Amino acid sequence: MVSFEHLTRELERTGHRRLVVLTGDEQWTLSQAAGLRDALPGDWLWLEENPSKAVSGLLGREYLHAVFDARVGFDVSAFAALSGTLRAGSLLVLLVPPLADWADKPDGDSVRWSDSAEPIATPRFVHHFCRTLAADADAIVWQQHRPLSLPAAPDSPAWQPASGEPQREQAEILDALLTMPAGVAAVTAPRGRGKSALAGMLLNSIQGSAVVTAPAKGATDVIASFAGERFHFMAPDALLASTTEADWLIVDEAAAIPGPLLDKLVSRFPRVLLTTTVQGYEGTGRGFLLKFCARFSGLRRYTLTTPIRWAAGCPLERIVANTLLFDDALIDRKPEGDVRIRLLEPRMWESDPARVASVYELLCAAHYRTSPLDLRRMMDAPGQHFAVAHAGADMAGALWLVEEGGLPPELSRAVWAGFRRPRGNLVAQSLAAHGGSPLAATLKGRRISRIAVHPHRQREGIGQRLIRSVSGEDYLSVSFGYTDELWRFWRQCGFVLVRMGSHREASSGCYTAMALLPHSEAGHRLCAQEHQRLCRDMRVLSAWNGEKIPVTDAWEATLNSDDWLELAGFAFAHRAFSTSVAALTRLVLATDMPLPALRGKIEGKTEEMGRKALLAKLRSETAQALESLDYSRCQQLKADILQWQFFQ
């Protein structure tokens, strides 16, 4: 029998890495993993609790051998990230529950992506992973109570590790970058292809000055090792806040930096090199080029394909890519022929996995924030629905919907008042928490989580056809980072704007907008009510945000019954100031009381007190003003709203 010692020697010779799955009870799996660690020299990283946090400090470095404990929960992003840190000759040992029990066992990682309060079983992902293992002859599955047989390493040629000198692909790109006039260049590649090394070589070769930035300094160790004394790092936010100038800006793992921040950084420097991982676990992919980089008309694109940390055809890289569907080749092939719309349900992961996988692959290509968390959500989270547009056998478009709403009236009122924030229900909760109706979250809708049309089939109305093919019980909803272009699309699809957020999102630099497409009579009433509220408040909200809201200005200076309810919610519960600011503006117009904190806040003056103390003062002054206007009405509203906090 082939021993692990012999296997690792062969892996070192051929430049490959292998996955070893240990499956059995806790004591047995831990014992076997410890035995391997003791028998084989190496770093033996061991990830179990909070693996995402642990692995973030490892990126950009190289290790020999690792153990990933997935028995309680399987964080697949961290698993993939760990695999990317292992050098040639490594084993990645994965601990999982007994295979017979695994599909029915709650996965502790699921609370991050399922919107469930408790861990849920993830049978579709487990079956998918097991199918992937079974189809790969190089995967080693070591089961308790079963004999182990290690596959012999194939008769591959000996691998020549990189010498530190530029490889052919690196040298060609390096020559192009060194002669590049002012502009932006992007180098993309799967992990382990030498992007960071290339950036370090560039630093070491240029005549002028340069600064390096990245999501985390620890991930730039490889750049630093090639750059030597020319390495100068600044964190993205610190760099933006500084007056630093340089001939070159080098951004490592650029897609992991918020787009608005990256945009501002790029505009500051005459020459910029962006490097980022594609087919990766960071939620990047081809979408980075399609979305962010499309704004640079003279962008120079380069790709590295040849692995450097390990040999081509590495078994570990292959099985991670197959498990997490990193294949993005479908974006290069134009779907030909007439388009047909079809509904898919999550159960098709079992009956037609290739078809559903292509949905995920298209979404990855179109949205560079799509990540393996989304894959897990698509497979096993409750309330997921899909519509697809087929052109022959190819995927031309995809729509992903999530069930929302249907909360009990008592819970919806508690959400409105700010007493409760249950998991999930993004738009449904927002309609209650930021809208005018305490019962808004009782209605049932479906939120459009993602929509994508193949780049070669856009502007044919496929997106609109997908939306027309689906419905929610009461409404369809969408939440998006507001731009004129995006809103034009949603408006053409029949959506009505009902909310604009009060602050810019860090990831997009845009205000969050929410829109509804009503279907039922109750959905139409809610949509009309919330849109009217937005129109009535638009003047104040636009001034507060510094951004025009694209609705009709229907400002009213007098208080109505909706305002009274809103103001009571602010005074006696936990409604947010930003939600109530229009009603509060009308309140100060309706009373002669001094209300110094309230008037000062509305006028944008800063108070010399802490945030909590100021909010308490604002709520107190609002209560006083309401009492002065109509004491009995105020007390009745107060009594009603305070009852809403006792929902269990």
mmCIF file of N, CA and C in Angstrom, residues 169-181 184-190 195 198 248 272-276 278 289 298-305:
data_model
loop_
_atom_site.group_PDB
_atom_site.id
_atom_site.type_symbol
_atom_site.label_atom_id
_atom_site.label_comp_id
_atom_site.label_asym_id
_atom_site.label_seq_id
_atom_site.Cartn_x
_atom_site.Cartn_y
_atom_site.Cartn_z
ATOM 1 N N GLU A 169 4.910 34.252 -19.003
ATOM 2 C CA GLU A 169 3.745 35.142 -18.960
ATOM 3 C C GLU A 169 4.043 36.389 -18.153
ATOM 4 N N GLN A 170 4.692 36.221 -17.011
ATOM 5 C CA GLN A 170 5.028 37.368 -16.172
ATOM 6 C C GLN A 170 5.956 38.327 -16.904
ATOM 7 N N ALA A 171 6.959 37.777 -17.579
ATOM 8 C CA ALA A 171 7.938 38.623 -18.270
ATOM 9 C C ALA A 171 7.275 39.457 -19.357
ATOM 10 N N GLU A 172 6.335 38.843 -20.098
ATOM 11 C CA GLU A 172 5.655 39.569 -21.172
ATOM 12 C C GLU A 172 4.818 40.723 -20.614
ATOM 13 N N ILE A 173 4.101 40.454 -19.533
ATOM 14 C CA ILE A 173 3.275 41.504 -18.925
ATOM 15 C C ILE A 173 4.156 42.581 -18.308
ATOM 16 N N LEU A 174 5.234 42.170 -17.672
ATOM 17 C CA LEU A 174 6.155 43.122 -17.041
ATOM 18 C C LEU A 174 6.721 44.085 -18.077
ATOM 19 N N ASP A 175 7.119 43.566 -19.238
ATOM 20 C CA ASP A 175 7.644 44.422 -20.305
ATOM 21 C C ASP A 175 6.599 45.445 -20.747
ATOM 22 N N ALA A 176 5.349 44.979 -20.876
ATOM 23 C CA ALA A 176 4.271 45.880 -21.298
ATOM 24 C C ALA A 176 4.008 46.964 -20.257
ATOM 25 N N LEU A 177 4.024 46.597 -18.967
ATOM 26 C CA LEU A 177 3.758 47.557 -17.901
ATOM 27 C C LEU A 177 4.869 48.602 -17.803
ATOM 28 N N LEU A 178 6.110 48.179 -17.990
ATOM 29 C CA LEU A 178 7.246 49.106 -17.843
ATOM 30 C C LEU A 178 7.263 50.162 -18.940
ATOM 31 N N THR A 179 6.646 49.876 -20.058
ATOM 32 C CA THR A 179 6.592 50.859 -21.142
ATOM 33 C C THR A 179 5.214 51.515 -21.256
ATOM 34 N N MET A 180 4.352 51.283 -20.265
ATOM 35 C CA MET A 180 2.979 51.784 -20.329
ATOM 36 C C MET A 180 2.934 53.292 -20.091
ATOM 37 N N PRO A 181 2.245 54.026 -20.964
ATOM 38 C CA PRO A 181 2.014 55.442 -20.652
ATOM 39 C C PRO A 181 0.997 55.557 -19.513
ATOM 40 N N VAL A 184 -4.546 52.779 -16.708
ATOM 41 C CA VAL A 184 -4.873 51.721 -15.755
ATOM 42 C C VAL A 184 -4.675 50.364 -16.421
ATOM 43 N N ALA A 185 -4.008 49.456 -15.705
ATOM 44 C CA ALA A 185 -3.845 48.079 -16.157
ATOM 45 C C ALA A 185 -4.423 47.150 -15.104
ATOM 46 N N ALA A 186 -5.018 46.039 -15.556
ATOM 47 C CA ALA A 186 -5.574 45.038 -14.644
ATOM 48 C C ALA A 186 -4.981 43.677 -14.977
ATOM 49 N N VAL A 187 -4.466 42.997 -13.964
ATOM 50 C CA VAL A 187 -3.965 41.637 -14.115
ATOM 51 C C VAL A 187 -4.864 40.725 -13.289
ATOM 52 N N THR A 188 -5.525 39.798 -13.961
ATOM 53 C CA THR A 188 -6.412 38.862 -13.276
ATOM 54 C C THR A 188 -5.905 37.448 -13.487
ATOM 55 N N ALA A 189 -6.221 36.605 -12.531
ATOM 56 C CA ALA A 189 -5.793 35.214 -12.613
ATOM 57 C C ALA A 189 -6.401 34.418 -11.474
ATOM 58 N N PRO A 190 -6.542 33.110 -11.639
ATOM 59 C CA PRO A 190 -6.844 32.280 -10.474
ATOM 60 C C PRO A 190 -5.697 32.370 -9.471
ATOM 61 N N LYS A 195 0.419 36.709 -9.455
ATOM 62 C CA LYS A 195 0.033 38.111 -9.602
ATOM 63 C C LYS A 195 0.819 39.008 -8.646
ATOM 64 N N LEU A 198 4.385 39.301 -9.611
ATOM 65 C CA LEU A 198 4.512 40.229 -10.736
ATOM 66 C C LEU A 198 4.478 41.676 -10.259
ATOM 67 N N TRP A 248 3.305 55.427 -9.542
ATOM 68 C CA TRP A 248 2.507 54.206 -9.672
ATOM 69 C C TRP A 248 1.693 53.952 -8.407
ATOM 70 N N VAL A 272 -1.713 53.012 -12.782
ATOM 71 C CA VAL A 272 -2.307 52.135 -11.770
ATOM 72 C C VAL A 272 -2.265 50.703 -12.258
ATOM 73 N N LEU A 273 -1.826 49.798 -11.375
ATOM 74 C CA LEU A 273 -1.919 48.363 -11.631
ATOM 75 C C LEU A 273 -2.902 47.764 -10.639
ATOM 76 N N LEU A 274 -3.981 47.155 -11.158
ATOM 77 C CA LEU A 274 -4.960 46.439 -10.338
ATOM 78 C C LEU A 274 -4.713 44.946 -10.500
ATOM 79 N N THR A 275 -4.516 44.224 -9.421
ATOM 80 C CA THR A 275 -4.464 42.766 -9.501
ATOM 81 C C THR A 275 -5.634 42.212 -8.707
ATOM 82 N N THR A 276 -6.239 41.160 -9.205
ATOM 83 C CA THR A 276 -7.323 40.537 -8.453
ATOM 84 C C THR A 276 -7.497 39.097 -8.880
ATOM 85 N N VAL A 278 -9.579 35.859 -9.937
ATOM 86 C CA VAL A 278 -10.836 35.447 -10.553
ATOM 87 C C VAL A 278 -11.092 34.003 -10.158
ATOM 88 N N LEU A 289 -14.041 42.662 -13.976
ATOM 89 C CA LEU A 289 -13.698 43.281 -15.245
ATOM 90 C C LEU A 289 -14.927 43.834 -15.953
ATOM 91 N N GLY A 298 -9.462 53.060 -21.706
ATOM 92 C CA GLY A 298 -8.170 52.594 -22.202
ATOM 93 C C GLY A 298 -7.557 51.490 -21.366
ATOM 94 N N LEU A 299 -8.398 50.739 -20.630
ATOM 95 C CA LEU A 299 -7.880 49.719 -19.719
ATOM 96 C C LEU A 299 -7.057 48.666 -20.469
ATOM 97 N N ARG A 300 -5.900 48.358 -19.899
ATOM 98 C CA ARG A 300 -5.082 47.270 -20.432
ATOM 99 C C ARG A 300 -5.316 46.032 -19.571
ATOM 100 N N ARG A 301 -5.773 44.968 -20.214
ATOM 101 C CA ARG A 301 -6.108 43.740 -19.491
ATOM 102 C C ARG A 301 -5.052 42.680 -19.740
ATOM 103 N N TYR A 302 -4.630 42.034 -18.676
ATOM 104 C CA TYR A 302 -3.683 40.930 -18.783
ATOM 105 C C TYR A 302 -4.165 39.782 -17.897
ATOM 106 N N THR A 303 -3.827 38.573 -18.299
ATOM 107 C CA THR A 303 -4.235 37.383 -17.548
ATOM 108 C C THR A 303 -3.035 36.452 -17.379
ATOM 109 N N LEU A 304 -2.898 35.896 -16.190
ATOM 110 C CA LEU A 304 -1.908 34.861 -15.924
ATOM 111 C C LEU A 304 -2.638 33.535 -15.802
ATOM 112 N N THR A 305 -2.185 32.523 -16.517
ATOM 113 C CA THR A 305 -2.882 31.239 -16.508
ATOM 114 C C THR A 305 -2.054 30.107 -15.917
#
